[in-house]
Every structure is written in structure tokens, then in C-alpha cells.
Amino acid sequence: MSFERSFNKPVEEGKEYELDIKEVSRRGDGVARIEGLVVFVPQTKPGDHVKVKINSVGPRFATGEVVQ
């Protein structure tokens, strides 16, 4: 038996967002936050202002990539 919880997330997979990268994760990815949800963005650094496409959304964080 499987239960699927419905969480209201501030981001949606496949959508684009303007983000300010505030810090770097242990893996070296840039870290931004949208309404408290952590978003990991590879190949960015603190101070970057980037447009990001969200690739995946999990219960605790999302991942995205820079859109050119």
C-alpha cells in the first residue's frame, strides 16, 4: 500500500525562475532558496543572478540548471 502526500512546493518542475545564488554546497553546487526551499544549481557561485529551469523537486530540495 502506498501513500502519496501532497505538498505545496514553491517551485514546479520544468518552470524557470530568476534566482540569486547565496552559498555553495559541499558538492560545489550553487545554493539558492525560494520561499525556504533549497535549490541546487551546478556551475554557479555566490553572487550570481541566474535564470534557472527546475529539473526535479523533492520533499526537501529542488535541482535546476542555468538557462542561457
Short mmCIF file of C-alpha atoms in Angstrom, two decimals, residues 32-58:
data_model
loop_
_atom_site.label_atom_id
_atom_site.label_comp_id
_atom_site.label_asym_id
_atom_site.label_seq_id
_atom_site.Cartn_x
_atom_site.Cartn_y
_atom_site.Cartn_z
CA ALA A 32 19.53 29.45 -3.70
CA ARG A 33 16.24 29.40 -1.82
CA ILE A 34 12.68 30.00 -2.95
CA GLU A 35 10.30 30.50 -0.03
CA GLY A 36 12.61 28.38 2.14
CA LEU A 37 13.02 25.50 -0.35
CA VAL A 38 16.68 24.87 -1.19
CA VAL A 39 17.51 24.85 -4.90
CA PHE A 40 20.86 23.38 -6.01
CA VAL A 41 22.27 24.85 -9.24
CA PRO A 42 25.52 23.39 -10.64
CA GLN A 43 28.19 25.67 -12.13
CA THR A 44 27.16 28.76 -10.17
CA LYS A 45 28.71 30.68 -7.29
CA PRO A 46 27.59 33.10 -4.59
CA GLY A 47 26.63 36.46 -6.08
CA ASP A 48 25.41 35.01 -9.38
CA HIS A 49 21.94 36.12 -10.51
CA VAL A 50 20.72 33.40 -12.87
CA LYS A 51 17.65 32.14 -14.70
CA VAL A 52 17.16 28.51 -13.69
CA LYS A 53 14.97 25.73 -15.10
CA ILE A 54 13.87 23.31 -12.37
CA ASN A 55 14.74 19.68 -13.22
CA SER A 56 13.44 17.91 -10.13
CA VAL A 57 11.55 18.73 -6.95
CA GLY A 58 11.85 16.60 -3.84
#
